Coordinates of C-alpha atoms and ligand atoms in Angstrom, one line a residue:
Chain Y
X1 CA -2.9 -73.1 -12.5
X2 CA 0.9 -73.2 -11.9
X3 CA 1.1 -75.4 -9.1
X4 CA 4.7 -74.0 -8.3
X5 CA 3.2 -70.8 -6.4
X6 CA 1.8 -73.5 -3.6
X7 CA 5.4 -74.1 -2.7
X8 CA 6.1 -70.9 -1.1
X9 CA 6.2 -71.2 2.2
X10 CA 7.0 -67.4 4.2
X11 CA 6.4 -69.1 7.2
X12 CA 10.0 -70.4 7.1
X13 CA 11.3 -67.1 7.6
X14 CA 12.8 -65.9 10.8
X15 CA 10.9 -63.8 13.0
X16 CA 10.5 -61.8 16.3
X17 CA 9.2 -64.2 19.3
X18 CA 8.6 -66.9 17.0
X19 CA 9.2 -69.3 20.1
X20 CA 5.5 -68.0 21.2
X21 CA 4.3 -66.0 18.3
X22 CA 4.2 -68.0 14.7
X23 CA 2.0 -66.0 12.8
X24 CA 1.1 -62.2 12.1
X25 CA -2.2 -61.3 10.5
X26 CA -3.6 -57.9 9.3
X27 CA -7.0 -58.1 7.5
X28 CA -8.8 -54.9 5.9
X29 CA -12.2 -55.1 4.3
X30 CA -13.0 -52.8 1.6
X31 CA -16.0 -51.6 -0.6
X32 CA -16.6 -49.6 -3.8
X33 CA -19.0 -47.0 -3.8
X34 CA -21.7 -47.2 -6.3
X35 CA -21.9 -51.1 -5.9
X36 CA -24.5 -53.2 -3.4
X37 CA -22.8 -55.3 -0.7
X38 CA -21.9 -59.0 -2.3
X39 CA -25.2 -60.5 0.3
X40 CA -27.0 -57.8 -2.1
X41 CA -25.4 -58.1 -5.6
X42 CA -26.3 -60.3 -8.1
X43 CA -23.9 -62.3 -10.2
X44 CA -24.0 -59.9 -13.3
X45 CA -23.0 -57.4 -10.9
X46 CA -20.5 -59.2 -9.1
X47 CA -18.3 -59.5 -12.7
X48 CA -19.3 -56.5 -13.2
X49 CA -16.5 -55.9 -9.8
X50 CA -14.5 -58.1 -11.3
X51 CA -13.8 -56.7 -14.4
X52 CA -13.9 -52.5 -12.9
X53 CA -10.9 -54.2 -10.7
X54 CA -9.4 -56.0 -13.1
X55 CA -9.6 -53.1 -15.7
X56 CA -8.3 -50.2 -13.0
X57 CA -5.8 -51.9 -10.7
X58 CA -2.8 -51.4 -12.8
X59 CA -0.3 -52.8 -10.6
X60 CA -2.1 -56.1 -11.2
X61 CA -0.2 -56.2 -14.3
X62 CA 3.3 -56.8 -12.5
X63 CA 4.7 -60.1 -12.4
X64 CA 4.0 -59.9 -8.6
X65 CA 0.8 -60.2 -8.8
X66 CA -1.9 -62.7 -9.9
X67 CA -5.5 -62.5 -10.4
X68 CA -7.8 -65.3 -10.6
X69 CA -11.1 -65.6 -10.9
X70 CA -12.0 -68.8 -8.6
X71 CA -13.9 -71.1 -11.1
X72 CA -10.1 -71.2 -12.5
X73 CA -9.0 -73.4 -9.4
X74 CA -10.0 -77.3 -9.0
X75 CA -11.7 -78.0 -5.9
X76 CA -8.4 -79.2 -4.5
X77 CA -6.6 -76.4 -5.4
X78 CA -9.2 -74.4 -3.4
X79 CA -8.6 -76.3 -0.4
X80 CA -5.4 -76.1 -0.8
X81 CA -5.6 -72.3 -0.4
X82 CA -7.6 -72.7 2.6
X83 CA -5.3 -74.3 4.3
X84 CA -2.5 -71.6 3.5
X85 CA -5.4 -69.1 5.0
X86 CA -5.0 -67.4 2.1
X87 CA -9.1 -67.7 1.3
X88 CA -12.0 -68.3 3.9
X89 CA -14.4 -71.7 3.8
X90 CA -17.0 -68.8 2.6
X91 CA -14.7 -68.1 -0.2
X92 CA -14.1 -71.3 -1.7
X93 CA -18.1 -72.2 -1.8
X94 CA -20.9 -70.7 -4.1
X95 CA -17.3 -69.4 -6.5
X96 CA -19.5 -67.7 -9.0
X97 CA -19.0 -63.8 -8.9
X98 CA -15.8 -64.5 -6.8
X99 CA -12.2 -63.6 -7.5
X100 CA -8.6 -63.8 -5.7
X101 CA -5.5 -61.6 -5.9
X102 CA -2.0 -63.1 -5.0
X103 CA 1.5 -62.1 -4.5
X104 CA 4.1 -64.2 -5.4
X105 CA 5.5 -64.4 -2.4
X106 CA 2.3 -66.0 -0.9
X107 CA 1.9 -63.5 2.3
X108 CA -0.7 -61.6 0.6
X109 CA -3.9 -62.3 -0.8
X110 CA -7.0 -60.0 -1.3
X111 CA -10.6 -62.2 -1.7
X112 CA -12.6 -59.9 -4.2
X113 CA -16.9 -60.5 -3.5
X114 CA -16.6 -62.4 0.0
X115 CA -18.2 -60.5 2.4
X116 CA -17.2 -57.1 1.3
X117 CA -15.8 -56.1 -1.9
X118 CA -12.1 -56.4 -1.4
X119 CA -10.6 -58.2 2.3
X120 CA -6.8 -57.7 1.9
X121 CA -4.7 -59.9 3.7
X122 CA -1.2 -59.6 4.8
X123 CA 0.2 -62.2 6.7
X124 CA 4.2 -62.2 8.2
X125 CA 6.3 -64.9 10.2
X126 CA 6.7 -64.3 13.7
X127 CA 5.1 -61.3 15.5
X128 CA 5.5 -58.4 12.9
X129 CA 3.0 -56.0 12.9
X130 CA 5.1 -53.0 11.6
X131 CA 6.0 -54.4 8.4
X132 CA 2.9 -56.1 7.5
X133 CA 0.9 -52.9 8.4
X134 CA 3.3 -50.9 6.0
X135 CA 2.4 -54.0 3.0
X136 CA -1.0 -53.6 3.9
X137 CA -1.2 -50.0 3.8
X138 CA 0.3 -49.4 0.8
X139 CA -1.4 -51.8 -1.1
X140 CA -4.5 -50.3 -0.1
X141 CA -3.1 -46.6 -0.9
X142 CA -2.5 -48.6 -4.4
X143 CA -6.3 -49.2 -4.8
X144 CA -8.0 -46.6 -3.6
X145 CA -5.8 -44.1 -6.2
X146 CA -7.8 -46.0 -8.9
X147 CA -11.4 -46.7 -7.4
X148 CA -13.2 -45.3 -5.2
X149 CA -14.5 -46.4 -1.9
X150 CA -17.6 -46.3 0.0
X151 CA -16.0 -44.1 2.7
X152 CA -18.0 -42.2 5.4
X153 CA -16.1 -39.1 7.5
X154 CA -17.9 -40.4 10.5
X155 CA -18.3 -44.2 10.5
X156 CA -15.0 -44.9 7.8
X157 CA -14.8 -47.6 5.5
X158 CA -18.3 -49.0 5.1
X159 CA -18.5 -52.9 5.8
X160 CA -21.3 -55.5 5.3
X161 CA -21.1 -56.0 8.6
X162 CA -21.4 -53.5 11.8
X163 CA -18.2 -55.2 13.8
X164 CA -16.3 -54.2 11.0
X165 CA -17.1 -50.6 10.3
X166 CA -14.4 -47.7 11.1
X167 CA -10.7 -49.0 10.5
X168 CA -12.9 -51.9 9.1
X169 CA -9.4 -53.6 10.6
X170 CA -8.5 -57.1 12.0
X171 CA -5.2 -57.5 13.2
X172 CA -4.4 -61.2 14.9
X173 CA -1.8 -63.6 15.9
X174 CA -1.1 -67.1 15.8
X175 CA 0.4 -68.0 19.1
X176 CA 1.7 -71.5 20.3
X177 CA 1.2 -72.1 24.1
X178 CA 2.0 -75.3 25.4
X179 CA 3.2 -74.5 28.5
X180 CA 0.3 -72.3 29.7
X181 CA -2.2 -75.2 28.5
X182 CA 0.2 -77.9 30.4
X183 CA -0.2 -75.4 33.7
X184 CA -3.9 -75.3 33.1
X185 CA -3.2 -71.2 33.2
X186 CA -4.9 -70.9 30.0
X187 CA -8.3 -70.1 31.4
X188 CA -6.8 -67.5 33.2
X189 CA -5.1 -65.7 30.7
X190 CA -6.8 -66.0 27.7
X191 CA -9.9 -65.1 30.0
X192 CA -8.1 -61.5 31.0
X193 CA -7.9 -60.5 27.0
X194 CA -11.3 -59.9 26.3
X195 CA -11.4 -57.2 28.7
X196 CA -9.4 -55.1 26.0
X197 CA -11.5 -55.6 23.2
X198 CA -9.2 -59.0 21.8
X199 CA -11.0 -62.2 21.7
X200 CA -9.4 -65.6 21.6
X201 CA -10.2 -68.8 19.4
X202 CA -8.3 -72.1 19.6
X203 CA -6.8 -73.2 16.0
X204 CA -8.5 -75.9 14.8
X205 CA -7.3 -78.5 12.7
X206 CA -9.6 -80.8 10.8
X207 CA -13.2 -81.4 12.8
X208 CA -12.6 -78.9 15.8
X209 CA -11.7 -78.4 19.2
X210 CA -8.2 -76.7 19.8
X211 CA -5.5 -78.9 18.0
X212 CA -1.4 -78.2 18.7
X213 CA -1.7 -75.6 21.6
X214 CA -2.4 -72.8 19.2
X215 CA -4.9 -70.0 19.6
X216 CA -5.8 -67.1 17.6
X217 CA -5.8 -64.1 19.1
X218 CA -7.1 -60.1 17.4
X219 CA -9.0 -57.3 18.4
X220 CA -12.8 -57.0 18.0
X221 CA -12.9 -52.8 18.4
X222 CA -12.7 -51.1 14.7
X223 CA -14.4 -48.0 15.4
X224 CA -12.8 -45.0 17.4
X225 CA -10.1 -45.7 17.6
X226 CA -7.1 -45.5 14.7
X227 CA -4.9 -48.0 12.9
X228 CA -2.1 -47.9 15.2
X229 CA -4.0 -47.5 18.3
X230 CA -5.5 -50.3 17.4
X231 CA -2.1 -52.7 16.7
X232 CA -0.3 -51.1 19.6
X233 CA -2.9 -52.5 22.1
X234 CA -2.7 -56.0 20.5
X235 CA 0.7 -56.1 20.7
X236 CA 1.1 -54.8 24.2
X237 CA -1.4 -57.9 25.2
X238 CA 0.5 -60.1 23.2
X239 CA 3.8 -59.2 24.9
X240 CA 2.1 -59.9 28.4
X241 CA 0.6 -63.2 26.9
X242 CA 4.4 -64.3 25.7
X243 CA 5.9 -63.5 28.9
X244 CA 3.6 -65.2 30.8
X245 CA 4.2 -68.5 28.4
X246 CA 7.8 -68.3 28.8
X247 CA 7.6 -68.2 32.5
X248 CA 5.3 -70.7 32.8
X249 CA 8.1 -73.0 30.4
X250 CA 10.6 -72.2 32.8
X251 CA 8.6 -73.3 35.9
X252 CA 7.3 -76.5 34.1
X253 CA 10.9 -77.5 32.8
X254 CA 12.4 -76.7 36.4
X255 CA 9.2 -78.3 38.2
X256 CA 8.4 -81.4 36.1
X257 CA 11.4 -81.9 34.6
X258 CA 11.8 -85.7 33.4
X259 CA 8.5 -85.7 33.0
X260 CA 8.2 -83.3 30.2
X261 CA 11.5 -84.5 28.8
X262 CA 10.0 -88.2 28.3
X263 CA 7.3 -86.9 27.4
X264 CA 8.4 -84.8 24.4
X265 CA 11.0 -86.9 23.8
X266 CA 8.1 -90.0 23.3
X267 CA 6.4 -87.6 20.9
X268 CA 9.7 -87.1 18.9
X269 CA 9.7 -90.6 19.1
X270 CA 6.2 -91.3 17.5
X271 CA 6.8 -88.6 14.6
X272 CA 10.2 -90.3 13.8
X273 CA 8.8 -94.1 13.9
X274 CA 5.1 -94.2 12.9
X275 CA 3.8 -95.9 9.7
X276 CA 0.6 -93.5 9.4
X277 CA -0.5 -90.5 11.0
X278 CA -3.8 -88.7 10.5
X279 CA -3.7 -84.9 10.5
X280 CA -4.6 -83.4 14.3
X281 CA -2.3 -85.9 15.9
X282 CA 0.3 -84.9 13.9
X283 CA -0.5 -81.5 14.8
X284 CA -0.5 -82.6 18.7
X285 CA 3.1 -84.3 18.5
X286 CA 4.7 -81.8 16.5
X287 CA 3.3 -78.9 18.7
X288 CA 5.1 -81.1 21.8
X289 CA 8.5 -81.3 20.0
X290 CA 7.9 -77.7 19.5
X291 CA 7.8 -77.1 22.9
X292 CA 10.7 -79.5 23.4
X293 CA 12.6 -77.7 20.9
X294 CA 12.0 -73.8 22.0
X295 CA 12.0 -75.2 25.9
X296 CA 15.7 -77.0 25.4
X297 CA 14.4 -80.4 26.7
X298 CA 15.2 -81.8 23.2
X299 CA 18.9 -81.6 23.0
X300 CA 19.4 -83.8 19.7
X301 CA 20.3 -81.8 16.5
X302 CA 16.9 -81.4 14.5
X303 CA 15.9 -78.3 12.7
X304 CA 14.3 -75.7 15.1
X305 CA 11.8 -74.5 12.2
X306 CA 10.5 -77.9 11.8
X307 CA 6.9 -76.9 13.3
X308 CA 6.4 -73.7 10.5
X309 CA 7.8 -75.8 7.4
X310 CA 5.5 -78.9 8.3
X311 CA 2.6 -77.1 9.3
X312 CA 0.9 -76.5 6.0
X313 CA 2.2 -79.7 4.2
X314 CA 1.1 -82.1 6.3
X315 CA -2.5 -81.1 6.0
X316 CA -4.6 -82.8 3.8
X317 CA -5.4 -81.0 0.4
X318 CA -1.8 -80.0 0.2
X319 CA -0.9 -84.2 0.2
X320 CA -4.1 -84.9 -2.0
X321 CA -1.6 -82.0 -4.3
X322 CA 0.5 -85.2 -5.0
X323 CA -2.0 -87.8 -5.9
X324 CA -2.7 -89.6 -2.7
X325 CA -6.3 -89.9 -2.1
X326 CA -7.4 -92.9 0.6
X327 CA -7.4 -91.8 3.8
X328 CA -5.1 -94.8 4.6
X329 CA -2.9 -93.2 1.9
X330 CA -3.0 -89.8 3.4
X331 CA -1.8 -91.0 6.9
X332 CA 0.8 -93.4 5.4
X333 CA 2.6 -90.3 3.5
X334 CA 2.0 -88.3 6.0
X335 CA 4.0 -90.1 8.6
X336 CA 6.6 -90.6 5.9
X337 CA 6.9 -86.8 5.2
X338 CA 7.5 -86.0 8.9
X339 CA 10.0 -88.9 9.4
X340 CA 12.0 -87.8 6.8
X341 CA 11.7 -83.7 7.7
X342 CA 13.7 -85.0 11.6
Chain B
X1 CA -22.3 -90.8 13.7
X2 CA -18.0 -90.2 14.5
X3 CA -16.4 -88.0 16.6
X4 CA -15.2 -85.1 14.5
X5 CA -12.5 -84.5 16.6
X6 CA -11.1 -88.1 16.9
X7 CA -12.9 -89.7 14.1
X8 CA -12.5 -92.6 16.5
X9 CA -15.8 -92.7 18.8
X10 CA -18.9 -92.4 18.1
X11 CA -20.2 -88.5 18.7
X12 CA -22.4 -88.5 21.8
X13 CA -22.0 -84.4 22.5
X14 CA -23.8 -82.1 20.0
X15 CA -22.8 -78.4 20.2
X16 CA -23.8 -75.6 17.8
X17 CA -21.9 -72.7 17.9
X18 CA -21.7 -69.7 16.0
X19 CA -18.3 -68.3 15.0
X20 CA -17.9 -65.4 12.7
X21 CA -21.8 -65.7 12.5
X22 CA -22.1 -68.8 10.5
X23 CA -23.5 -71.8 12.7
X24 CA -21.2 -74.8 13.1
X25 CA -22.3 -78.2 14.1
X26 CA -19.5 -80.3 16.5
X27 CA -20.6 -83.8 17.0
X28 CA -17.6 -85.1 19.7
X29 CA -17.2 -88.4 21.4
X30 CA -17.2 -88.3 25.7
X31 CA -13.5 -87.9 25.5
X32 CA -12.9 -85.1 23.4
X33 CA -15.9 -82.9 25.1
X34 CA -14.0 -83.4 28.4
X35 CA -10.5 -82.3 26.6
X36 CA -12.3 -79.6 25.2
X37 CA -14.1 -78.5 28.5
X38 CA -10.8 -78.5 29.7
X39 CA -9.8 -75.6 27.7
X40 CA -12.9 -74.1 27.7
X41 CA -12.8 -72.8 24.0
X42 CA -16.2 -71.9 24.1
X43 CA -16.1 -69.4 26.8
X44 CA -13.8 -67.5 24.6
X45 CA -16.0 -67.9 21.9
X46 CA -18.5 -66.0 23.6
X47 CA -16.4 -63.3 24.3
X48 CA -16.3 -62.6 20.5
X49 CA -18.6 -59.2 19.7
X50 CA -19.1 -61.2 16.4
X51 CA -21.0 -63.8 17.6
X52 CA -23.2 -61.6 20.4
X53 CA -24.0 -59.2 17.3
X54 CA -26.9 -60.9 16.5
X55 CA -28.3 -61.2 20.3
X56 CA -27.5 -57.4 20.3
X57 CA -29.4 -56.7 17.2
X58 CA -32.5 -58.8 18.5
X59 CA -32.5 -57.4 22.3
X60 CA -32.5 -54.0 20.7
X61 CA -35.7 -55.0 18.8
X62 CA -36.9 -57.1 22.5
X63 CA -36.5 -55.1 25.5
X64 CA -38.8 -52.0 25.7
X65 CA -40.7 -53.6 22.6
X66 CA -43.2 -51.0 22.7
X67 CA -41.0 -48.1 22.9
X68 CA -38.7 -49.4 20.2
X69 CA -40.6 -50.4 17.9
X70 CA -42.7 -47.8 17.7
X71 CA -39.2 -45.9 17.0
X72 CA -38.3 -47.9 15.0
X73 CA -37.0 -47.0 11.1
X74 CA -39.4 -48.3 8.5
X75 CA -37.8 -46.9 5.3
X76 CA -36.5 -49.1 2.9
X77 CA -33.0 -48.5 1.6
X78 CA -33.4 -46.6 -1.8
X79 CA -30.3 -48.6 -3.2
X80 CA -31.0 -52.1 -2.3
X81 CA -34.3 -52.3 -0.7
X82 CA -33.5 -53.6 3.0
X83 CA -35.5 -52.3 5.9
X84 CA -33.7 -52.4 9.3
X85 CA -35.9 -55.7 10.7
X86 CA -34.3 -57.3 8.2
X87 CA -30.7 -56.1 8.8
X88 CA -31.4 -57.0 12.5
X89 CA -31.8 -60.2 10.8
X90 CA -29.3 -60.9 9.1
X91 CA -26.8 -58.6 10.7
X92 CA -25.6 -57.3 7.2
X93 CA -26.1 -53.9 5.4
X94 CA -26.9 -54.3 1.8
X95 CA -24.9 -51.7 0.8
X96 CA -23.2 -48.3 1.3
X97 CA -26.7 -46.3 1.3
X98 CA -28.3 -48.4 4.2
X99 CA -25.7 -46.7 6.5
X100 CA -27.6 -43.6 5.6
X101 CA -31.0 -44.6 5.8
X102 CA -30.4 -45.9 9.4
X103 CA -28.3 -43.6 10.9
X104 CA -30.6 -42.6 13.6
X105 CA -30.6 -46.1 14.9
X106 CA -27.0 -47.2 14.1
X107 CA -25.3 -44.1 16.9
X108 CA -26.8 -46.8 19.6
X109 CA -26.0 -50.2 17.5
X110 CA -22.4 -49.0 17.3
X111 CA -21.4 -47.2 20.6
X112 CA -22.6 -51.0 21.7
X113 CA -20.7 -53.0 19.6
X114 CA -17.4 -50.6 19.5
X115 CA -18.3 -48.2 22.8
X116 CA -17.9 -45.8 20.0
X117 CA -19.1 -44.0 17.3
X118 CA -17.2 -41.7 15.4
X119 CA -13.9 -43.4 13.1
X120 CA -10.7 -41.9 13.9
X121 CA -8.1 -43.6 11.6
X122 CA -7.6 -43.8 8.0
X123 CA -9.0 -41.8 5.3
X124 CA -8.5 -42.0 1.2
X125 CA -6.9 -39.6 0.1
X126 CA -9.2 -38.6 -2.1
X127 CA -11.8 -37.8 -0.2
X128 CA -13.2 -34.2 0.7
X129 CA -13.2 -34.3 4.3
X130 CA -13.3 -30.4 5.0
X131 CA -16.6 -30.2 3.0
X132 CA -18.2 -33.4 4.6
X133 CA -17.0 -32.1 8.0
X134 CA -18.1 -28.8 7.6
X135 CA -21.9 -29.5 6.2
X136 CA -22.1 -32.2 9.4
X137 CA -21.1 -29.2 11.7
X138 CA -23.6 -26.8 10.2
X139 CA -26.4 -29.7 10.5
X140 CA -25.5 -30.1 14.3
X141 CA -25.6 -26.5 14.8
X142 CA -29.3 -26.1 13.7
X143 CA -30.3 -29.1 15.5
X144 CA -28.6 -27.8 18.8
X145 CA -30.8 -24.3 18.3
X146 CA -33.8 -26.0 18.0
X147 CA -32.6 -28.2 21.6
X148 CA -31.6 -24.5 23.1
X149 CA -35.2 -23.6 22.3
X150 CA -37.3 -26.5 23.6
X151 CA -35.1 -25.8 26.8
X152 CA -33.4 -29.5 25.9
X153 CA -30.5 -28.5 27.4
X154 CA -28.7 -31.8 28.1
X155 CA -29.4 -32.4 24.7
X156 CA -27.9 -29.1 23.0
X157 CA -24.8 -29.6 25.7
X158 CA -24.1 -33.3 24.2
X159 CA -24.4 -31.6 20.6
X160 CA -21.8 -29.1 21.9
X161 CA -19.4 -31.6 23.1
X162 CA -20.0 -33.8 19.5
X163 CA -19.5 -30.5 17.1
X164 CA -16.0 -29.9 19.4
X165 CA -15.2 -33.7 18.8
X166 CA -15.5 -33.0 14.7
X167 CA -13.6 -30.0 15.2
X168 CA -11.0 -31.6 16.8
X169 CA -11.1 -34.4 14.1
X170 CA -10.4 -31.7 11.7
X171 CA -7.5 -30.4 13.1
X172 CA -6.1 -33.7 13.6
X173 CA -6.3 -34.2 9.4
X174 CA -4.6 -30.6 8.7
X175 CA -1.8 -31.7 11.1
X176 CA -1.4 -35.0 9.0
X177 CA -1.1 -33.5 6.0
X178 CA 1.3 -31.3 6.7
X179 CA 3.2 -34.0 8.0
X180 CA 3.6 -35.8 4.2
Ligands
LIG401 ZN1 -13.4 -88.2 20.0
LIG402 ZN1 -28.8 -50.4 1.1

């Protein structure tokens, strides 16, 4: 494929609260009626999918859109797209029967056999939920005037799984929290979401455990309650969640002061000066000059975006995109692409 | 074997946990399972309805064995052939039909999972509501005769309370229309 599209990088963009906030996330799950579940569905009648989609959805035929079927993508091109979040791990295994639709733009992507028929994906920089509701929303009006879906007036849009079923809707964030980590406040607050139907993950970079003080957070309720309902309670817990970061930034800068400045400042350090750098340390010290950054306790002139342009390339399938293959390699161009992004 | 986290130390801690129901391995070195007890991850983890699904789905078959199972659905989906031990199972429908064939047992599955069981939000366009809504009503009614006539009357007042709730649903849909 054209390799070009990977460059895209929405993330870039401005966006509301992006000091806390970096990423805005609405996922819909779909299916045809008439058709079994993918867990049920052979191959034949997964193309089967394939092709009814490929033959109806009109708009496919814009230059805005592309459709792939994944056996077209290279293994590396597949993790590539995982790392953008634009597929699942499920996604890019077992491809057979399996198919992808992108925008150019990169912020939306519907996976066509994963769990259920169609998950559409809208992702937008910052928090955002208006806008990408609207993209998501109309791009599902789009499909369902030319198939038809397996829709019940009392339990909605029919998912594979139960947790889904209703709105069939997951709406998350991607938020950066150094400060309520540092404060060891993080128990505390996360702990007080799932009391309103949100549950909390840490982002994990490669292996696991929590890597650059980010955690994704999105709602768990899809039945009973509608579309906005469901958004405007996220987003009201988000707000709470962002002003309780911020405050806890302000006591930590005014509390531990040159502290947290040598420390951040040592991270920049590392980032600017080191030969190789493997992937979740990376991650750790540009989370820190993050926090440096949107905290003021970095006062030299580097770009304030540097986190969300960095954050994709730096991981490992998109350097393998340029020929580097030994793990040695990696971390060697690696370092070198974040000493030249300061 | 290495620390997956570090890639440093060798892995002494071995967790499984289950995210988005598929089972993940972590093999960490004593370092990172303190930094990551720190934070706690897992306790969020748990919070997530996702991964408690399939504890639901297996108490339900459990707990009052007897009673339950002897309740239980035995039908086999006409479309794709699962039977609800199965789906309790696996924790996934087969397809469309299934919600059918289980409907007396998913009203409890869901009100636990969602504490709720009627959809509220979003409807193609093309679909006729009115009809659906009206032929669930009429079914109601003659089941809430039949509860008037045993003398179940607790029963016949929550069907009341459900056919006003459709009603209401109804109304909600004529308003939106007339609204585009
Ligand atoms: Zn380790
Ligand atoms: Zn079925």
């Amino acid at each position: 494929m054209n390799q070009k599209i990977f460059d895209n990088n929405w993330l870039v963009e401005s966006g509301d609260e992006k000091d806390v906030v970096l990423i805005s996330r609405i996922r819909l799950a779909r299916n045809l009626k008439n058709h079994h579940f993918p867990n049920k569905a052979s191959i034949v009648e997964k193309e089967e999918i394939i092709e009814q989609l490929q033959n109806n959805l009109s708009f496919l035929e814009s230059e805005n859109f592309h459709f792939f079927k994944m056996e077209e993508f290279s293994a590396l091109e597949r993790d590539v797209l995982q790392e953008k979040n634009l597929i699942s791990k499920c996604h890019s295994e077992n491809i057979e029967g399996k198919a992808l639709i992108l925008n150019n733009k990169l912020h939306l992507s519907t996976m066509i056999n994963e769990e259920d028929h169609l998950r559409i994906q809208v992702f937008g920089s910052g928090l955002d939920f208006s806008t990408i509701w609207q993209v998501a929303d109309q791009f599902d009006d789009q499909i369902e005037s030319e198939v038809e879906y397996a829709f019940s007036n009392k339990w909605g849009y029919l998912t594979s799984c139960p947790t889904n079923v209703g709105t069939a809707l997951r709406a998350s964030v991607m938020c950066h929290l150094p400060a309520l980590v540092l404060s060891e406040r993080i128990n505390e607050v996360l702990g007080a979401v799932g009391k309103f139907g949100l549950t909390v993950r840490g982002v994990s970079g490669e292996g696991s455990g929590s890597a650059g003080e980010l955690f994704q957070i999105s709602n768990q309720i899809t039945l009973g309650y509608t579309e906005k309902e469901i958004i405007d309670n996220l987003k009201s817990i988000i707000l709470q969640i962002i002003r309780e970061e911020r405050r806890s930034r302000l006591y930590l800068v005014n509390k531990n002061y040159d502290k947290l400045k040598d420390n951040v400042l040592r991270s920049l350090g590392i980032l600017k000066y080191a030969h190789r750098l493997k992937e979740n340390e990376a991650l750790n010290f540009l989370s820190k000059v993050k926090f440096g950054l949107d905290s003021g306790l970095i006062e030299e002139d580097i770009n304030k975006n540097i986190f969300s342009e960095l954050i994709f390339k730096i991981r490992t399938a998109h350097l393998q995109l340029n020929n580097y293959n030994s793990q040695e390699e990696l971390d060697i161009k690696r370092a070198e692409l974040i000493r030249n992004s300061l | 074997m290495l620390c997956d986290n570090c890639q440093e130390n060798d892995a002494i801690v071995h967790l499984t946990r289950i995210i988005n129901g598929k089972k993940e391995e972590i093999h960490l070195c004593e370092d990172c399972a303190k930094k990551s007890n720190k934070f706690k991850l897992d306790s969020f983890n748990n919070i997530s309805f996702q991964s408690m699904l399939s504890a639901i789905l297996n108490e339900n078959d459990s707990s009052d064995s007897s009673f339950m199972n002897n309740n239980l659905n035995n039908n086999n989906c006409n479309s794709c052939g699962l039977n609800y031990s199965e789906f309790t199972k696996s924790g996934e429908f087969g397809c469309a039909d299934c919600y059918l064939e289980f409907e007396d047992e998913l009203e409890t599955l869901f009100k636990r999972i969602h504490g709720n069981k009627r959809h509220t939000g979003k409807k193609p366009a093309n679909i006729e509501a009115e009809k659906e809504f009206q032929a669930e009503i009429d079914h109601l009614k003659a089941e809430m005769e039949s509860a008037v006539e045993d003398e179940r009357f607790e029963d016949a007042a929550e069907i009341r309370d459900e056919i006003h709730e459709i009603k209401k649903s109804m109304e909600e849909d004529i308003d939106e229309s007339k609204n585009i």
